[in-house]
Short mmCIF file of C-alpha atoms in Angstrom, two decimals:
data_model
loop_
_atom_site.label_atom_id
_atom_site.label_comp_id
_atom_site.label_asym_id
_atom_site.label_seq_id
_atom_site.Cartn_x
_atom_site.Cartn_y
_atom_site.Cartn_z
CA UNK A 1 0.34 0.11 -0.31
CA UNK A 2 1.33 3.26 -1.06
CA UNK A 3 0.43 5.64 1.96
CA UNK A 4 1.72 8.93 0.10
CA UNK A 5 -1.55 9.64 -1.30
CA UNK A 6 -2.69 10.34 2.19
CA UNK A 7 -0.33 12.99 2.86
CA UNK A 8 -2.80 15.74 2.19
CA UNK A 9 -5.36 14.73 4.89
CA UNK A 10 -5.11 16.99 8.02
CA UNK A 11 -7.34 16.11 10.97
CA UNK A 12 -7.98 17.43 14.45
CA UNK A 13 -8.37 14.91 17.08
CA UNK A 14 -9.33 16.06 20.60
CA UNK A 15 -7.52 19.49 19.99
CA UNK A 16 -4.50 17.64 18.59
CA UNK A 17 -3.82 18.45 14.98
CA UNK A 18 -1.86 16.00 12.86
CA UNK A 19 -1.30 14.82 9.09
CA UNK A 20 -2.76 11.62 8.45
CA UNK A 21 0.61 10.42 6.94
CA UNK A 22 2.26 7.20 6.69
CA UNK A 23 3.87 7.87 10.45
CA UNK A 24 0.41 8.67 11.79
CA UNK A 25 -1.34 5.61 10.23
CA UNK A 26 1.85 3.26 12.12
CA UNK A 27 0.88 5.06 15.33
CA UNK A 28 -2.90 5.16 16.09
CA UNK A 29 -3.52 5.42 19.75
CA UNK A 30 -7.03 4.36 20.37
CA UNK A 31 -9.80 2.74 18.81
CA UNK A 32 -11.03 5.86 16.93
CA UNK A 33 -7.57 6.58 15.17
CA UNK A 34 -7.35 3.08 14.25
CA UNK A 35 -10.70 2.89 12.94
CA UNK A 36 -10.35 6.12 11.00
CA UNK A 37 -7.08 4.59 9.29
CA UNK A 38 -9.47 1.53 8.29
CA UNK A 39 -12.05 3.73 6.89
CA UNK A 40 -9.47 6.02 4.96
CA UNK A 41 -7.81 2.94 3.56
CA UNK A 42 -11.04 1.02 2.62
CA UNK A 43 -12.26 4.13 0.90
CA UNK A 44 -9.16 5.24 -1.09
CA UNK A 45 -7.56 1.59 -1.55
CA UNK A 46 -7.57 1.17 -5.32
CA UNK A 47 -8.52 4.08 -6.66
CA UNK A 48 -7.74 7.83 -7.06
CA UNK A 49 -10.04 9.86 -4.53
CA UNK A 50 -10.10 12.94 -3.24
CA UNK A 51 -11.09 12.33 0.76
CA UNK A 52 -12.01 15.75 2.02
CA UNK A 53 -14.68 15.74 -1.28
CA UNK A 54 -16.83 12.63 0.23
CA UNK A 55 -19.36 14.08 2.64
CA UNK A 56 -20.32 10.65 3.97
CA UNK A 57 -16.94 9.94 5.14
CA UNK A 58 -16.31 13.29 6.65
CA UNK A 59 -19.79 13.06 8.61
CA UNK A 60 -18.71 9.66 9.80
CA UNK A 61 -15.51 11.43 11.15
CA UNK A 62 -17.65 14.08 12.58
CA UNK A 63 -19.78 11.09 14.48
CA UNK A 64 -16.45 9.65 15.59
CA UNK A 65 -15.58 13.17 17.41
CA UNK A 66 -12.83 13.64 14.60
CA UNK A 67 -12.85 17.25 12.64
CA UNK A 68 -11.63 17.43 9.15
CA UNK A 69 -10.03 20.59 8.61
CA UNK A 70 -11.02 22.72 5.81
CA UNK A 71 -9.96 22.50 2.06
CA UNK A 72 -9.34 25.56 0.18
CA UNK A 73 -10.53 26.18 -3.28
CA UNK A 74 -8.55 29.23 -5.00
CA UNK A 75 -9.19 30.61 -8.57
CA UNK A 76 -8.13 33.94 -10.36
CA UNK A 77 -8.08 35.44 -13.87
CA UNK A 78 -5.26 36.88 -15.54
CA UNK A 79 -5.40 39.98 -13.22
CA UNK A 80 -4.98 37.69 -10.11
CA UNK A 81 -2.94 35.21 -11.22
CA UNK A 82 0.16 36.28 -9.63
CA UNK A 83 -1.33 36.67 -6.23
CA UNK A 84 -3.37 33.38 -6.60
CA UNK A 85 0.31 31.69 -6.76
CA UNK A 86 1.67 33.72 -3.51
CA UNK A 87 -1.30 33.02 -1.57
CA UNK A 88 -1.86 29.19 -2.72
CA UNK A 89 1.93 28.92 -0.93
CA UNK A 90 0.95 31.14 2.37
CA UNK A 91 -2.17 29.20 2.72
CA UNK A 92 -0.56 25.78 2.63
CA UNK A 93 2.09 27.08 4.86
CA UNK A 94 -0.63 27.53 7.29
CA UNK A 95 -1.59 23.77 7.09
CA UNK A 96 -4.36 23.71 4.61
CA UNK A 97 -5.01 21.62 1.62
CA UNK A 98 -5.40 24.07 -1.46
CA UNK A 99 -6.96 23.45 -4.55
CA UNK A 100 -5.84 25.51 -7.35
CA UNK A 101 -8.91 26.02 -10.07
CA UNK A 102 -7.21 28.10 -12.36
CA UNK A 103 -5.92 29.85 -14.22
CA UNK A 104 -3.28 27.57 -14.99
CA UNK A 105 -1.36 30.21 -17.04
CA UNK A 106 -1.27 33.51 -17.59
CA UNK A 107 -3.69 34.35 -20.25
CA UNK A 108 -4.99 38.00 -20.64
CA UNK A 109 -7.75 36.86 -22.44
CA UNK A 110 -9.53 34.71 -19.92
CA UNK A 111 -12.41 35.34 -18.27
CA UNK A 112 -12.98 35.55 -14.55
CA UNK A 113 -16.39 33.97 -14.46
CA UNK A 114 -14.99 30.55 -15.39
CA UNK A 115 -12.60 30.51 -12.41
CA UNK A 116 -15.07 31.92 -10.15
CA UNK A 117 -17.67 29.25 -11.00
CA UNK A 118 -14.94 26.46 -10.69
CA UNK A 119 -14.40 27.33 -7.02
CA UNK A 120 -18.08 28.31 -5.97
CA UNK A 121 -19.19 24.90 -7.45
CA UNK A 122 -16.90 23.20 -5.05
CA UNK A 123 -17.87 25.11 -2.04
CA UNK A 124 -21.66 24.33 -3.01
CA UNK A 125 -20.88 20.82 -3.24
CA UNK A 126 -19.05 20.50 -0.11
CA UNK A 127 -20.66 23.34 1.95
CA UNK A 128 -20.01 21.95 5.30
CA UNK A 129 -16.12 21.68 5.15
CA UNK A 130 -14.96 23.50 2.09
CA UNK A 131 -14.17 27.31 1.77
CA UNK A 132 -13.04 29.29 -1.50
CA UNK A 133 -10.94 32.27 -2.46
CA UNK A 134 -11.66 34.07 -5.63
CA UNK A 135 -9.42 36.95 -7.20
CA UNK A 136 -9.86 39.34 -10.24
CA UNK A 137 -8.77 42.92 -10.49
CA UNK A 138 -11.21 44.65 -8.73
CA UNK A 139 -12.75 41.55 -6.94
CA UNK A 140 -16.54 42.75 -7.75
CA UNK A 141 -16.50 40.17 -10.74
CA UNK A 142 -15.83 37.49 -8.83
CA UNK A 143 -17.92 38.17 -5.91
CA UNK A 144 -20.93 38.32 -8.26
CA UNK A 145 -20.30 35.40 -9.73
CA UNK A 146 -19.80 33.18 -6.68
CA UNK A 147 -22.97 34.38 -5.11
CA UNK A 148 -24.89 32.67 -8.01
CA UNK A 149 -24.33 29.50 -6.38
CA UNK A 150 -26.55 27.85 -4.00
CA UNK A 151 -25.21 27.48 -0.01
CA UNK A 152 -22.23 29.98 -1.06
CA UNK A 153 -22.21 33.35 0.86
CA UNK A 154 -19.33 35.17 -0.81
CA UNK A 155 -17.76 38.21 0.74
CA UNK A 156 -15.60 40.91 -0.88
CA UNK A 157 -13.07 41.98 1.70
CA UNK A 158 -10.23 44.76 1.80
CA UNK A 159 -9.55 44.80 5.24
CA UNK A 160 -9.02 42.27 8.18
CA UNK A 161 -11.86 43.88 10.25
CA UNK A 162 -14.05 43.21 7.08
CA UNK A 163 -12.54 39.51 7.25
CA UNK A 164 -13.61 39.11 10.65
CA UNK A 165 -17.11 40.42 10.31
CA UNK A 166 -17.36 38.23 7.16
CA UNK A 167 -16.62 35.26 9.04
CA UNK A 168 -18.35 36.22 12.45
CA UNK A 169 -21.26 37.69 11.57
CA UNK A 170 -22.14 36.49 8.06
CA UNK A 171 -20.68 32.88 7.94
CA UNK A 172 -19.08 33.71 4.52
CA UNK A 173 -17.55 30.64 2.74
CA UNK A 174 -16.10 32.47 -0.35
CA UNK A 175 -13.60 35.36 0.05
CA UNK A 176 -13.28 37.83 -2.96
CA UNK A 177 -10.23 39.82 -3.21
CA UNK A 178 -8.98 42.39 -5.68
CA UNK A 179 -5.54 42.14 -6.80
CA UNK A 180 -5.55 46.10 -8.00
CA UNK A 181 -7.16 46.81 -4.31
CA UNK A 182 -4.73 45.09 -1.61
CA UNK A 183 -1.20 44.21 -1.68
CA UNK A 184 0.05 40.91 -0.80
CA UNK A 185 0.92 41.71 2.77
CA UNK A 186 -2.75 43.27 3.23
CA UNK A 187 -4.02 39.94 2.04
CA UNK A 188 -2.23 37.70 4.17
CA UNK A 189 -3.41 39.59 7.02
CA UNK A 190 -7.01 39.42 5.71
CA UNK A 191 -6.57 35.68 5.01
CA UNK A 192 -5.12 34.89 8.37
CA UNK A 193 -8.07 36.49 9.98
CA UNK A 194 -10.81 35.08 7.71
CA UNK A 195 -9.49 31.67 8.00
CA UNK A 196 -8.96 32.03 11.79
CA UNK A 197 -12.28 33.34 12.53
CA UNK A 198 -15.24 31.00 13.42
CA UNK A 199 -18.96 31.93 12.71
CA UNK A 200 -19.95 33.43 15.91
CA UNK A 201 -23.28 31.11 15.88
CA UNK A 202 -25.13 33.89 18.09
CA UNK A 203 -28.85 33.77 17.49
CA UNK A 204 -29.35 37.10 15.52
CA UNK A 205 -26.44 36.01 13.22
CA UNK A 206 -28.14 32.39 12.81
CA UNK A 207 -31.67 33.79 12.25
CA UNK A 208 -29.98 36.44 9.48
CA UNK A 209 -28.16 33.50 7.72
CA UNK A 210 -31.26 31.30 7.72
CA UNK A 211 -33.18 33.85 6.27
CA UNK A 212 -30.69 34.23 3.39
CA UNK A 213 -30.84 30.33 3.06
CA UNK A 214 -34.75 30.47 3.09
CA UNK A 215 -34.68 33.23 0.14
CA UNK A 216 -32.15 31.17 -1.66
CA UNK A 217 -34.43 28.05 -1.68
CA UNK A 218 -37.90 30.32 -2.35
CA UNK A 219 -36.27 32.32 -5.48
CA UNK A 220 -34.67 28.80 -6.81
CA UNK A 221 -38.47 27.51 -6.69
CA UNK A 222 -39.70 30.43 -8.25
CA UNK A 223 -37.12 30.20 -11.06
CA UNK A 224 -37.78 26.68 -11.88
#
């Protein structure tokens, strides 16, 4: 069995953060870690898979008291291409698994809706565990596109204070950035805040979030 394919898994167990790699597979300390290893091996053995994209397995881990750290999807057009590359490395350094949804090459004729849609689609499909980052010149275009997707709450942010409010108050799961608006150092502060801030779960914020979800469902039914 080639354990190298599991190097991207990051799990949190009893407030202890570890990567599920060859070493951790060889040192399971309790039945829950042992069972986790068996589940991963059974699920992934003999086929190429993206573990964190399987909601059923993630829910099983939650049931066992094991929290799967979020996966980050990132995408940008030509105006955000360089910033995307820098942020991808920065986010990986924070311990997150990052999936690059393009652009793969710098092309001044590419279109931001393609990459924003690719990111938002992933977050919509795995909204319980995934987060997204979308970048264009102003951040406005990718923000508009991302918010077209069900269960996506995209926030256009240019300060760390806004990043905090977007997560704490609004439970935003996609971050829109303008490469022409903020420099890389400012963006790193924004990202650190955005990724590190949980939803407050206060009643008033849950109520408002639920109203957004209800509107989304009602409008979706109306437009069928």
